[in-house]
Short mmCIF file of C-alpha atoms and ligand atoms in Angstrom, two decimals:
data_model
loop_
_atom_site.label_atom_id
_atom_site.label_comp_id
_atom_site.label_asym_id
_atom_site.label_seq_id
_atom_site.Cartn_x
_atom_site.Cartn_y
_atom_site.Cartn_z
CA MET X 1 -28.09 113.89 36.59
CA VAL X 2 -24.96 116.07 36.01
CA LEU X 3 -27.31 119.04 35.65
CA GLU X 4 -29.12 118.49 38.91
CA LYS X 5 -25.87 117.91 40.70
CA THR X 6 -24.46 121.09 39.31
CA LEU X 7 -27.57 123.18 40.02
CA ASN X 8 -27.61 121.98 43.76
CA LYS X 9 -23.85 122.74 44.34
CA GLU X 10 -23.19 125.08 47.17
CA GLU X 11 -20.84 127.10 44.95
CA LEU X 12 -20.30 127.08 41.27
CA ASN X 13 -16.87 127.14 39.85
CA PHE X 14 -15.53 128.20 36.45
CA ASP X 15 -16.30 124.76 34.82
CA ASP X 16 -19.73 124.52 36.30
CA ILE X 17 -20.54 128.00 34.93
CA LYS X 18 -19.36 127.18 31.65
CA TYR X 19 -21.31 123.97 31.56
CA LEU X 20 -24.57 125.72 32.51
CA LEU X 21 -23.98 128.55 29.82
CA GLN X 22 -23.60 125.90 27.19
CA LEU X 23 -26.83 123.94 27.77
CA LYS X 24 -28.55 123.38 24.60
CA LYS X 25 -31.57 121.04 25.27
CA PRO X 26 -34.72 123.01 25.90
CA GLU X 27 -35.69 120.76 28.96
CA GLU X 28 -32.34 121.33 30.49
CA ILE X 29 -32.52 125.10 29.93
CA ASP X 30 -36.00 125.05 31.54
CA LYS X 31 -34.48 123.34 34.61
CA LEU X 32 -31.84 126.10 34.80
CA PHE X 33 -34.46 128.87 34.55
CA LYS X 34 -36.64 127.28 37.06
CA LYS X 35 -33.75 127.00 39.53
CA ALA X 36 -32.80 130.62 39.00
CA TYR X 37 -36.50 131.60 39.51
CA GLU X 38 -36.63 129.64 42.81
CA VAL X 39 -33.45 131.30 44.08
CA LYS X 40 -34.81 134.78 43.07
CA GLU X 41 -38.11 134.19 44.87
CA ARG X 42 -36.35 132.94 47.96
CA GLU X 43 -33.62 135.52 48.13
CA VAL X 44 -35.04 138.69 46.71
CA GLY X 45 -38.75 138.01 46.32
CA LYS X 46 -41.11 138.16 43.31
CA LYS X 47 -41.29 141.99 43.24
CA VAL X 48 -39.87 143.55 40.27
CA PHE X 49 -38.54 146.97 40.93
CA TYR X 50 -38.85 149.80 38.55
CA ARG X 51 -36.20 152.33 37.63
CA GLY X 52 -37.61 155.12 35.42
CA LEU X 53 -35.03 155.78 32.77
CA ILE X 54 -34.11 159.34 31.85
CA GLU X 55 -31.82 159.48 28.78
CA TYR X 56 -30.46 162.81 29.68
CA SER X 57 -28.14 163.59 26.84
CA ASN X 58 -26.50 161.98 23.84
CA ILE X 59 -23.54 164.12 23.83
CA CYS X 60 -20.52 161.90 24.34
CA THR X 61 -16.78 162.50 24.36
CA LYS X 62 -16.00 158.95 23.90
CA ASN X 63 -15.81 156.53 20.97
CA CYS X 64 -16.80 153.07 22.03
CA ASN X 65 -16.69 150.98 18.91
CA TYR X 66 -19.96 149.50 19.44
CA CYS X 67 -22.14 152.48 20.34
CA GLY X 68 -24.56 154.37 18.21
CA ILE X 69 -23.99 157.70 20.08
CA ARG X 70 -20.10 157.59 19.97
CA LEU X 71 -18.43 160.87 19.31
CA ASP X 72 -17.51 160.00 15.64
CA ASN X 73 -21.16 159.23 14.63
CA LYS X 74 -21.78 162.59 12.93
CA LYS X 75 -25.23 161.39 11.71
CA VAL X 76 -27.06 161.68 15.07
CA PRO X 77 -28.27 165.04 16.07
CA ARG X 78 -27.02 165.80 19.62
CA TYR X 79 -29.39 166.84 22.47
CA CYS X 80 -29.44 167.65 26.11
CA MET X 81 -32.77 167.72 28.07
CA THR X 82 -33.60 170.97 29.67
CA ASP X 83 -33.76 171.18 33.35
CA GLU X 84 -37.54 171.35 33.24
CA GLU X 85 -37.79 168.25 31.20
CA VAL X 86 -35.63 166.33 33.62
CA ILE X 87 -37.74 167.68 36.76
CA GLU X 88 -40.85 166.72 34.85
CA ALA X 89 -39.70 163.21 34.21
CA ALA X 90 -38.76 162.86 37.85
CA ILE X 91 -42.15 164.04 38.86
CA ALA X 92 -43.72 161.61 36.49
CA ALA X 93 -41.72 158.74 38.02
CA LYS X 94 -43.10 159.71 41.38
CA ASP X 95 -46.65 159.97 40.02
CA PHE X 96 -46.34 156.60 38.56
CA ARG X 97 -45.12 155.26 41.77
CA TYR X 98 -41.91 153.91 40.42
CA ALA X 99 -39.91 155.27 43.38
CA SER X 100 -36.51 155.20 41.65
CA ILE X 101 -35.00 156.76 38.53
CA VAL X 102 -31.81 156.23 36.49
CA ILE X 103 -30.24 159.22 34.82
CA GLN X 104 -28.11 157.90 31.87
CA SER X 105 -26.07 159.87 29.47
CA GLY X 106 -23.27 160.07 27.16
CA GLU X 107 -19.85 160.68 29.08
CA ARG X 108 -18.52 164.25 29.56
CA SER X 109 -15.57 165.05 31.88
CA ASP X 110 -15.92 168.83 31.97
CA PRO X 111 -16.85 170.34 35.34
CA ALA X 112 -19.92 172.03 33.98
CA PHE X 113 -21.45 168.62 33.21
CA ALA X 114 -20.94 167.33 36.78
CA ASP X 115 -22.17 170.61 38.25
CA LYS X 116 -25.42 170.37 36.17
CA ILE X 117 -26.13 166.79 37.28
CA ILE X 118 -25.52 167.88 40.94
CA ASP X 119 -27.86 170.84 40.50
CA LEU X 120 -30.49 168.47 39.02
CA LEU X 121 -29.99 165.95 41.76
CA THR X 122 -30.65 168.68 44.31
CA ARG X 123 -33.75 169.90 42.60
CA ILE X 124 -35.17 166.51 41.99
CA HIS X 125 -34.93 165.59 45.58
CA LYS X 126 -36.55 168.84 46.69
CA VAL X 127 -39.52 168.55 44.35
CA THR X 128 -40.06 164.92 45.05
CA ASP X 129 -39.74 165.33 48.96
CA ASN X 130 -36.69 163.04 48.92
CA THR X 131 -38.86 160.07 47.87
CA LEU X 132 -36.99 159.02 44.76
CA GLY X 133 -33.95 156.68 44.71
CA VAL X 134 -31.62 158.05 42.09
CA THR X 135 -29.20 155.91 40.12
CA LEU X 136 -26.61 157.43 37.74
CA SER X 137 -25.20 155.98 34.58
CA ILE X 138 -22.84 158.84 33.31
CA GLY X 139 -19.59 157.12 32.95
CA GLU X 140 -16.11 157.50 34.25
CA HIS X 141 -15.34 160.39 36.76
CA SER X 142 -12.71 161.28 39.37
CA LYS X 143 -13.26 160.10 42.89
CA GLU X 144 -13.92 163.59 44.08
CA THR X 145 -16.72 163.95 41.42
CA TYR X 146 -18.32 160.72 42.46
CA GLN X 147 -18.17 161.90 46.09
CA LYS X 148 -19.98 165.14 45.23
CA LEU X 149 -22.72 163.20 43.23
CA TYR X 150 -23.21 160.98 46.21
CA ASP X 151 -23.38 164.04 48.55
CA ALA X 152 -25.92 165.55 46.26
CA GLY X 153 -28.17 162.47 46.84
CA ALA X 154 -27.31 159.85 44.07
CA ARG X 155 -27.24 156.55 45.85
CA ARG X 156 -26.54 154.00 43.02
CA PHE X 157 -24.28 154.01 40.07
CA LEU X 158 -24.11 151.78 36.91
CA LEU X 159 -20.81 151.47 35.03
CA ARG X 160 -20.57 148.44 32.92
CA ILE X 161 -17.14 146.77 32.48
CA GLU X 162 -18.60 145.76 29.15
CA THR X 163 -16.30 142.58 29.23
CA SER X 164 -13.92 141.30 32.03
CA ASN X 165 -11.40 140.28 29.37
CA PRO X 166 -8.94 143.21 29.09
CA GLU X 167 -7.71 141.98 25.58
CA LEU X 168 -11.30 142.06 24.23
CA TYR X 169 -12.00 145.32 25.97
CA LYS X 170 -9.00 146.81 23.96
CA LYS X 171 -10.66 145.66 20.65
CA LEU X 172 -13.90 147.21 21.62
CA HIS X 173 -12.39 150.63 22.36
CA PRO X 174 -9.98 153.12 20.91
CA ALA X 175 -6.56 153.17 22.47
CA SER X 176 -7.48 156.24 24.81
CA HIS X 177 -10.09 154.13 26.69
CA SER X 178 -8.66 152.12 29.51
CA PHE X 179 -9.90 148.81 31.16
CA GLU X 180 -7.81 149.62 34.33
CA GLU X 181 -9.28 153.10 34.56
CA ARG X 182 -12.84 151.50 34.28
CA ILE X 183 -11.91 149.02 37.18
CA LYS X 184 -10.57 151.89 39.14
CA CYS X 185 -13.83 153.77 38.74
CA LEU X 186 -15.75 150.77 40.00
CA ARG X 187 -13.57 150.71 43.22
CA TYR X 188 -14.08 154.50 43.70
CA LEU X 189 -17.85 154.00 43.42
CA GLN X 190 -17.73 151.28 46.05
CA GLU X 191 -15.49 153.33 48.33
CA THR X 192 -17.73 156.34 48.07
CA GLY X 193 -20.72 154.33 49.29
CA PHE X 194 -22.59 153.80 45.97
CA GLN X 195 -24.74 150.72 45.43
CA THR X 196 -22.48 149.67 42.53
CA GLY X 197 -23.74 148.05 39.45
CA THR X 198 -21.87 146.88 36.43
CA GLY X 199 -22.47 144.51 33.49
CA VAL X 200 -21.28 143.21 30.13
CA MET X 201 -22.55 142.92 26.61
CA ILE X 202 -23.21 139.32 25.44
CA GLY X 203 -22.36 138.02 22.02
CA LEU X 204 -19.66 140.37 21.07
CA PRO X 205 -17.40 139.53 18.11
CA GLY X 206 -14.48 137.44 19.50
CA GLN X 207 -16.16 136.87 22.89
CA THR X 208 -15.95 133.22 24.06
CA VAL X 209 -17.89 131.17 26.56
CA ASP X 210 -14.76 131.27 28.90
CA ASP X 211 -15.06 135.06 28.75
CA LEU X 212 -18.63 134.98 29.85
CA ALA X 213 -17.88 132.38 32.59
CA ARG X 214 -15.12 134.89 33.74
CA ASP X 215 -17.53 137.78 33.56
CA ILE X 216 -19.80 136.13 36.12
CA LEU X 217 -16.81 135.29 38.44
CA PHE X 218 -15.63 138.94 38.02
CA PHE X 219 -18.95 140.18 39.28
CA LYS X 220 -18.63 138.00 42.22
CA GLU X 221 -14.98 138.80 42.93
CA MET X 222 -15.88 142.54 42.73
CA ASP X 223 -18.62 142.01 45.09
CA ILE X 224 -20.98 143.94 42.78
CA ASP X 225 -24.54 144.87 44.02
CA MET X 226 -26.40 145.20 40.75
CA VAL X 227 -25.96 143.83 37.26
CA GLY X 228 -27.39 144.91 33.95
CA MET X 229 -26.24 142.93 30.99
CA GLY X 230 -27.71 142.52 27.56
CA PRO X 231 -27.24 141.16 24.08
CA PHE X 232 -24.69 143.12 21.92
CA ILE X 233 -26.59 144.47 18.96
CA GLU X 234 -24.96 146.25 15.97
CA HIS X 235 -25.46 149.81 15.19
CA GLU X 236 -24.74 150.51 11.43
CA ALA X 237 -22.96 153.92 12.15
CA THR X 238 -20.20 152.32 14.13
CA PRO X 239 -17.08 150.37 13.47
CA MET X 240 -18.83 147.24 14.77
CA GLY X 241 -21.83 147.76 12.59
CA GLU X 242 -21.23 144.67 10.49
CA ASN X 243 -22.63 141.42 11.81
CA ASP X 244 -19.46 139.23 11.76
CA GLY X 245 -21.51 136.12 11.64
CA SER X 246 -20.25 134.52 14.73
CA LEU X 247 -23.57 134.54 16.69
CA THR X 248 -27.20 135.37 15.47
CA LEU X 249 -29.27 137.76 17.49
CA GLN X 250 -31.43 134.93 18.68
CA GLU X 251 -28.25 133.02 19.97
CA ARG X 252 -27.15 136.22 21.85
CA PHE X 253 -30.63 136.55 23.23
CA ASP X 254 -30.71 132.81 24.44
CA LEU X 255 -27.21 133.31 25.86
CA THR X 256 -28.11 136.39 27.79
CA LEU X 257 -30.97 134.53 29.45
CA ARG X 258 -28.55 131.69 30.43
CA MET X 259 -26.20 134.40 31.86
CA ILE X 260 -29.01 136.02 33.79
CA ALA X 261 -30.05 132.63 35.35
CA VAL X 262 -26.45 131.43 36.09
CA LEU X 263 -25.73 134.88 37.62
CA ARG X 264 -28.88 134.67 39.98
CA ILE X 265 -27.63 131.17 41.15
CA VAL X 266 -24.10 132.55 41.80
CA MET X 267 -24.97 135.91 43.36
CA LYS X 268 -28.38 135.29 44.98
CA ASP X 269 -29.17 138.59 46.51
CA ILE X 270 -28.03 141.16 44.10
CA ASN X 271 -30.50 143.12 41.67
CA ILE X 272 -30.37 141.98 38.12
CA ALA X 273 -31.89 144.08 35.37
CA ALA X 274 -33.88 142.69 32.47
CA ALA X 275 -32.18 144.81 29.86
CA THR X 276 -34.26 146.79 27.27
CA ALA X 277 -31.93 145.33 24.71
CA LEU X 278 -33.68 141.84 25.22
CA GLN X 279 -36.79 143.39 23.98
CA ALA X 280 -35.03 144.62 20.79
CA ILE X 281 -34.55 141.07 19.75
CA GLU X 282 -37.85 139.46 21.07
CA TYR X 283 -41.01 141.35 21.85
CA THR X 284 -41.50 139.51 25.16
CA GLY X 285 -37.64 139.63 25.90
CA ARG X 286 -37.83 141.47 29.19
CA GLU X 287 -40.51 139.05 30.62
CA LYS X 288 -38.31 136.13 29.73
CA GLY X 289 -35.51 137.79 31.62
CA LEU X 290 -37.69 137.97 34.72
CA LYS X 291 -38.44 134.31 34.32
CA ALA X 292 -34.77 133.60 34.18
CA GLY X 293 -34.05 135.36 37.47
CA ALA X 294 -33.89 139.13 36.77
CA ASN X 295 -35.78 141.46 39.08
CA VAL X 296 -35.38 144.93 37.87
CA ILE X 297 -36.90 146.72 34.76
CA MET X 298 -36.22 150.34 33.53
CA PRO X 299 -39.31 151.77 31.91
CA ASN X 300 -38.45 154.58 29.70
CA LEU X 301 -39.28 158.27 30.84
CA THR X 302 -37.42 160.11 28.16
CA PRO X 303 -39.53 162.65 26.33
CA THR X 304 -40.49 160.84 22.96
CA LYS X 305 -38.94 163.55 20.82
CA TYR X 306 -35.40 162.66 21.95
CA ARG X 307 -35.74 158.79 21.88
CA GLU X 308 -34.84 158.56 18.20
CA ASN X 309 -31.50 160.15 18.98
CA TYR X 310 -30.58 157.92 21.92
CA LEU X 311 -30.20 154.71 19.91
CA LEU X 312 -27.07 152.92 21.40
CA TYR X 313 -28.02 150.05 19.09
CA GLU X 314 -30.55 149.17 16.41
CA ASN X 315 -34.12 148.10 16.84
CA LYS X 316 -34.31 149.84 20.17
CA PRO X 317 -37.95 149.30 21.21
CA CYS X 318 -40.59 151.87 22.12
CA THR X 319 -38.96 154.94 20.63
CA ASP X 320 -42.45 156.19 19.43
CA GLU X 321 -44.19 155.72 22.83
CA ASP X 322 -44.46 158.12 25.72
CA ALA X 323 -43.99 157.45 29.49
CA SER X 324 -47.45 156.54 30.30
CA GLN X 325 -47.78 154.14 27.38
CA CYS X 326 -44.65 152.41 28.62
CA ARG X 327 -46.02 152.09 32.14
CA GLY X 328 -49.37 150.53 31.05
CA CYS X 329 -47.67 148.18 28.62
CA LEU X 330 -45.33 146.98 31.32
CA GLU X 331 -47.67 146.33 34.05
CA GLY X 332 -49.61 143.65 31.93
CA ARG X 333 -46.28 142.09 30.83
CA ILE X 334 -44.99 141.73 34.41
CA LYS X 335 -48.08 140.14 35.65
CA SER X 336 -48.09 137.67 32.79
CA VAL X 337 -45.09 136.10 34.27
CA GLY X 338 -46.43 135.76 37.63
CA ASP X 339 -44.25 138.48 39.19
CA GLU X 340 -45.56 141.50 41.17
CA ILE X 341 -44.64 145.14 40.81
CA GLY X 342 -42.73 146.87 43.54
CA TYR X 343 -44.51 150.17 43.33
CA ASP X 344 -43.46 152.81 45.77
CA VAL X 345 -40.29 151.01 47.03
CA TRP X 346 -36.82 151.79 46.19
CA GLY X 347 -35.92 148.17 45.68
CA ASP X 348 -32.32 148.67 47.04
CA SER X 349 -29.89 145.83 46.46
CA ARG X 350 -30.11 143.45 49.43
CA HIS X 351 -26.53 142.45 48.71
CA PHE X 352 -25.30 146.05 49.30
CA PHE X 353 -26.64 146.06 52.90
CA LYS X 354 -24.95 142.76 53.51
CA ARG X 355 -21.70 143.86 51.92
CA THR X 356 -21.54 147.13 53.82
CA GLY X 357 -23.43 146.34 56.99
CA LYS X 358 -25.49 149.54 56.48
CA GLU X 359 -29.10 149.68 57.54
CA PRO X 360 -31.65 149.49 54.68
CA THR X 361 -32.85 153.04 54.24
CA LYS X 362 -36.16 152.33 52.52
CA ASN X 363 -37.17 149.12 50.88
N1 SAH P 1 -22.00 156.50 28.57
C1 SAH P 1 -22.40 155.76 29.78
C2 SAH P 1 -23.85 155.37 29.79
C3 SAH P 1 -24.63 155.18 28.51
S1 SAH P 1 -24.17 153.73 27.60
C4 SAH P 1 -21.43 154.59 29.77
O1 SAH P 1 -20.94 154.26 28.85
O2 SAH P 1 -21.30 153.96 30.88
C5 SAH P 1 -24.88 152.47 28.43
C6 SAH P 1 -24.64 151.05 27.99
O3 SAH P 1 -25.05 150.85 26.76
C7 SAH P 1 -23.15 150.71 27.81
O4 SAH P 1 -22.46 150.37 29.07
C8 SAH P 1 -23.24 149.62 26.88
O5 SAH P 1 -23.10 148.28 27.59
C9 SAH P 1 -24.62 149.61 26.26
N2 SAH P 1 -24.37 149.62 24.72
C10 SAH P 1 -23.82 150.59 24.07
N3 SAH P 1 -23.85 150.17 22.69
C11 SAH P 1 -24.50 148.98 22.55
C12 SAH P 1 -24.77 147.98 21.61
N4 SAH P 1 -24.34 148.30 20.40
N5 SAH P 1 -25.41 146.83 21.92
C13 SAH P 1 -25.70 146.66 23.09
N6 SAH P 1 -25.52 147.50 24.21
C14 SAH P 1 -24.91 148.61 23.92
FE1 SF4 P 2 -20.46 157.19 25.16
FE2 SF4 P 2 -21.30 155.40 26.91
FE3 SF4 P 2 -21.76 155.12 24.19
FE4 SF4 P 2 -19.13 154.81 25.05
S1 SF4 P 2 -21.09 153.51 25.67
S2 SF4 P 2 -19.74 156.08 23.32
S3 SF4 P 2 -19.28 156.36 26.80
S4 SF4 P 2 -22.58 156.69 25.62
#
């Protein structure tokens, strides 16, 4: 009774969200997922949008305590894809009919890095006849740099807040990293006109269900267009490499699915990614994410030889596959849950157009 009543409420408050995140009985969780899937079907459709992921470089000047490619991890050989490799990956995305790519990278604030990305954006648009939607996930930059990246044709940007709890944020990062700066960057991105995405890790040491409920309300208050959130997974060569025993990987996985479902019910028309980290825990993890309300998947387009060196966390799947294997594998997986694939469409966030009043470009 309480569950039905909560699921049918016009607007969920903090207590409702907390209650839903804590559901334990399988039949109740099923009802939550069903409701979320219903909302997804009605508000954004059953089409899953693809973002071909290009892991451009693992060179990073930051030292996030959780991340396998942090500056102080001297064990990982550093790489940066050549221009030709990036262009080839973008052409592969077009040929695979993905219509959108994400360029992701370790963070670098030197001007040469931004200039290189700008140059690549220009070339990618040229060789693909402006047919690809481009998302960047390259960290914190000045407003001027974001503007230049936008002017060069990037239209979406992902910058996870990692946690909306400033105290927890402090524990996850060295003192030189700033929560306030991260929020400022999200605002800059929105002001610049980007479809703005953020997200959190789920199951972090010291993270409470109150934190997670607040994360969902944070996305809403920030009026975010896209969310990518996944389970936190230890990487042995980091300060957070030891499992502190608070949540098992399976518990983090289950919690992530509930976070996706609740977020879909709260923010009906945004894009939500079924994060690859889900698949690191369960083989069919991303499909389960789609069933719980996600509508975006990021097939990997990074050349196979680099994948071993872009391990943000352990057990990252598909590191020995190439781009076409990823494509074939995914197609069957998506159909298995009853979703369709949004080939040849950018799959822009509907929320973005409502938020800004802009006309959809291509959808
Ligand atoms: N450097 C950029 C983009 C690459 S990192 C940035 O930090 O924004 C992309 C995301 O990987 C991060 O936002 C973080 O949420 C996720 N990540 C890093 N280490 C992780 C870990 N150990 N477990 C799960 N996700 C992790
Ligand atoms: Fe660098 Fe991003 Fe990893 Fe932090 S999360 S260390 S900024 S790649």
